[in-house]
Coordinates of C-alpha atoms in Angstrom, one line a residue:
M1 CA 5.5 5.8 18.0
Y2 CA 6.1 8.9 15.3
T3 CA 3.3 9.9 13.0
D4 CA 3.5 12.1 10.0
Y5 CA 1.3 12.8 7.3
I6 CA 1.9 12.9 3.3
D7 CA -0.1 14.7 0.8
T8 CA -0.5 12.4 -2.2
P9 CA -2.2 12.3 -5.5
L10 CA -4.4 9.8 -4.0
G11 CA -5.2 11.4 -0.8
M12 CA -3.8 12.0 2.7
M13 CA -1.3 9.0 3.8
E14 CA -0.5 8.6 7.4
C15 CA 2.9 7.2 8.2
K16 CA 3.8 5.8 11.6
A17 CA 7.4 4.7 12.7
S18 CA 8.9 3.0 15.5
N19 CA 12.7 3.5 16.2
E20 CA 13.1 0.6 14.2
G21 CA 11.5 1.6 11.0
I22 CA 8.0 2.0 9.2
R23 CA 5.0 0.2 11.2
Q24 CA 2.0 1.7 9.2
L25 CA 1.7 3.7 5.8
I26 CA -2.4 3.8 5.1
F27 CA -4.6 6.4 3.2
C28 CA -6.1 8.1 6.0
G29 CA -8.6 10.8 5.2
P30 CA -8.6 14.2 6.6
E31 CA -8.6 13.3 10.4
Q32 CA -5.0 13.9 11.5
S33 CA -3.5 13.3 15.2
T34 CA -0.2 15.4 16.3
V35 CA 2.6 15.2 14.2
S36 CA 5.4 13.5 15.8
S37 CA 8.2 12.6 13.1
N38 CA 11.6 11.1 13.4
E39 CA 14.2 10.6 10.6
V40 CA 12.4 7.4 9.4
T41 CA 8.8 9.3 8.8
D42 CA 10.9 12.1 7.1
V43 CA 13.0 9.6 4.7
C44 CA 9.4 8.1 3.9
K45 CA 7.8 11.3 2.8
V46 CA 10.6 12.0 0.6
Q47 CA 10.8 8.7 -1.1
L48 CA 6.8 8.6 -1.5
L49 CA 6.8 12.0 -3.0
E50 CA 9.7 10.8 -5.5
Y51 CA 7.5 7.4 -6.2
F52 CA 4.3 10.0 -7.2
K53 CA 6.7 12.0 -9.1
G54 CA 8.1 9.1 -11.1
Q55 CA 11.5 9.5 -10.0
R56 CA 11.7 6.1 -7.6
Q57 CA 10.7 2.4 -8.3
Q58 CA 12.1 0.9 -5.1
F59 CA 11.9 1.9 -1.5
D60 CA 15.0 1.8 0.6
L61 CA 13.4 2.2 4.2
P62 CA 13.6 0.2 7.5
L63 CA 10.3 -1.6 7.9
D64 CA 8.8 -2.8 11.4
P65 CA 5.5 -4.4 10.6
Q66 CA 3.3 -6.0 13.3
G67 CA 1.7 -9.3 12.3
T68 CA 1.8 -12.9 12.9
V69 CA 4.7 -14.8 11.4
F70 CA 2.8 -15.9 8.2
Q71 CA 1.7 -12.1 7.3
K72 CA 5.4 -11.3 7.8
Q73 CA 6.4 -14.2 4.9
V74 CA 3.9 -12.6 2.7
W75 CA 4.5 -9.1 3.0
H76 CA 8.3 -9.8 2.5
A77 CA 7.3 -11.8 -0.5
L78 CA 5.2 -8.7 -1.6
R79 CA 8.3 -6.7 -1.7
Q80 CA 10.0 -9.1 -4.4
I81 CA 7.6 -8.2 -6.8
P82 CA 9.4 -5.4 -9.1
F83 CA 7.9 -2.0 -9.9
G84 CA 5.8 -2.3 -13.2
Q85 CA 5.1 -6.0 -12.7
V86 CA 2.3 -8.2 -11.1
M87 CA 2.1 -11.5 -9.5
T88 CA -1.1 -13.4 -8.5
Y89 CA -1.9 -14.8 -4.9
L90 CA -1.0 -18.3 -6.0
D91 CA 2.7 -16.9 -7.0
I92 CA 2.9 -15.3 -3.7
A93 CA 1.4 -18.5 -1.8
K94 CA 4.3 -20.5 -3.7
M95 CA 6.9 -18.3 -2.7
V96 CA 6.1 -18.8 1.0
N97 CA 5.8 -22.6 0.4
K98 CA 2.2 -22.7 0.7
S99 CA 0.9 -23.6 -2.6
K100 CA -2.8 -24.3 -1.5
G101 CA -2.9 -21.1 0.2
A102 CA -3.7 -18.3 -2.1
Q103 CA -6.6 -17.3 0.0
A104 CA -4.8 -17.0 2.8
V105 CA -2.3 -15.1 1.2
G106 CA -4.9 -12.6 0.1
G107 CA -6.1 -12.2 3.6
A108 CA -2.6 -11.5 4.6
N109 CA -2.1 -9.2 1.6
G110 CA -5.3 -7.3 2.8
R111 CA -4.0 -6.3 6.2
N112 CA -0.6 -5.1 5.0
P113 CA 0.0 -2.3 7.0
I114 CA 2.5 -0.6 4.9
T115 CA 1.0 0.0 1.6
L116 CA 2.8 1.1 -1.5
I117 CA 6.3 0.4 0.2
V118 CA 5.0 -3.5 0.7
P119 CA 3.4 -3.3 -2.8
C120 CA 0.0 -5.1 -2.4
H121 CA -1.4 -3.4 -5.2
R122 CA 0.6 -5.4 -7.5
V123 CA -1.2 -8.6 -6.7
I124 CA -3.8 -9.8 -9.1
A125 CA -6.2 -13.0 -9.1
S126 CA -4.9 -15.8 -11.4
S127 CA -7.5 -15.1 -14.0
G128 CA -5.7 -11.8 -14.6
A129 CA -8.8 -10.0 -12.8
L130 CA -8.3 -7.2 -10.4
T131 CA -9.3 -8.1 -6.7
G132 CA -9.9 -6.2 -3.8
Y133 CA -7.5 -3.4 -2.6
A134 CA -8.0 -2.1 0.9
G135 CA -7.3 1.2 -0.4
G136 CA -10.0 0.8 -2.9
L137 CA -9.8 -0.6 -6.5
E138 CA -9.8 3.2 -7.8
R139 CA -6.3 3.6 -6.4
K140 CA -5.2 0.2 -7.3
L141 CA -6.0 1.0 -10.9
W142 CA -4.4 4.5 -10.6
L143 CA -1.1 2.8 -9.1
L144 CA -0.7 0.2 -11.8
A145 CA -1.2 2.6 -14.5
H146 CA 1.3 4.8 -12.7
E147 CA 3.7 2.2 -12.9
G148 CA 2.9 1.4 -16.5
I149 CA 1.0 -2.0 -15.8
K150 CA -1.9 -2.5 -18.4
V151 CA -4.9 -4.1 -16.8
K152 CA -8.2 -5.2 -18.2
S153 CA -10.5 -3.5 -16.0
P154 CA -14.3 -4.7 -16.2
Q155 CA -15.3 -1.0 -15.0
P156 CA -12.8 1.4 -16.7
Q157 CA -15.2 4.3 -15.0
L158 CA -13.0 3.3 -12.0
L159 CA -10.0 4.9 -13.2
P160 CA -10.2 8.5 -11.9
Q161 CA -10.2 11.4 -14.0
S162 CA -7.9 13.5 -12.2
N163 CA -5.4 13.5 -9.5
E164 CA -8.3 14.8 -7.1
L165 CA -9.9 11.9 -5.4
H166 CA -11.7 13.3 -2.6
N167 CA -15.5 12.3 -3.3
S168 CA -17.7 10.6 -1.1
A169 CA -16.5 7.0 -2.7
F170 CA -13.2 7.7 -1.4
E171 CA -14.2 8.6 1.8
S172 CA -16.0 5.3 2.1
V173 CA -12.9 3.6 0.9
I174 CA -10.8 5.7 3.7
K175 CA -12.9 4.6 6.5
T176 CA -12.9 0.6 5.3
R177 CA -9.3 1.0 5.4
Q178 CA -9.0 2.5 8.7
A179 CA -11.5 0.1 10.1
K180 CA -9.2 -2.9 8.8
T181 CA -6.0 -1.2 10.3
Q182 CA -7.4 -0.2 13.8
F183 CA -5.6 -3.3 15.4
L184 CA -2.3 -1.3 14.5
D185 CA -2.7 1.7 17.0

C-alpha cells in the first residue's frame, strides 16, 4: 500500500493507493504515517490541487475501493453526479435499482472511502436539506459552494469564514471520519 498526504484548504488529506488505484482518500488531521508514494498517489495529489484551485471538475484516476458489491454500486453511481450538481439519496437508489433503498444508499454513501473523487458531498435529502457528511457538514457546505451549488443551510454559520479549518470542531470531525474508515487499513 502506498500513502501520501495533500494539504488542502479543508485540511490535510491522506491518500492510500494499491497498484490498481486509489483505495482511500480521507481528511486525516495532523497524524501522518511514513510517506511511500507511487505514480497513482502523485497524480492524485496533482488533480486534487487542481480541483481546489478551480482548474479541474472531473478526476481521471484509477480507483480501487474496497467494500461490498452494493457499496461499490453506490460509489459508481456517485461518480455519475456532475460537478456543480446534486442528486438525492432516492435518485442514487433508483440508479442502482433499489428504489426503496434510500437509507441503504445513505449508509454506503457514508462509508465512501474515496471522498471528493467519489463525490458523496453532492448527495442531499429529497427535501433539499443537507444531511450528514463523514468529513463534516462544514466541509460539505464549502465543497458545494466551491462547485457553485447554492443550498439552503439551516445554519449559515456552518460555512467557514476562511480556508483555515483547524479548530476543535474540525478535530472532532476528523476523529469521527477516521473512526468510520478504520476498516480500510
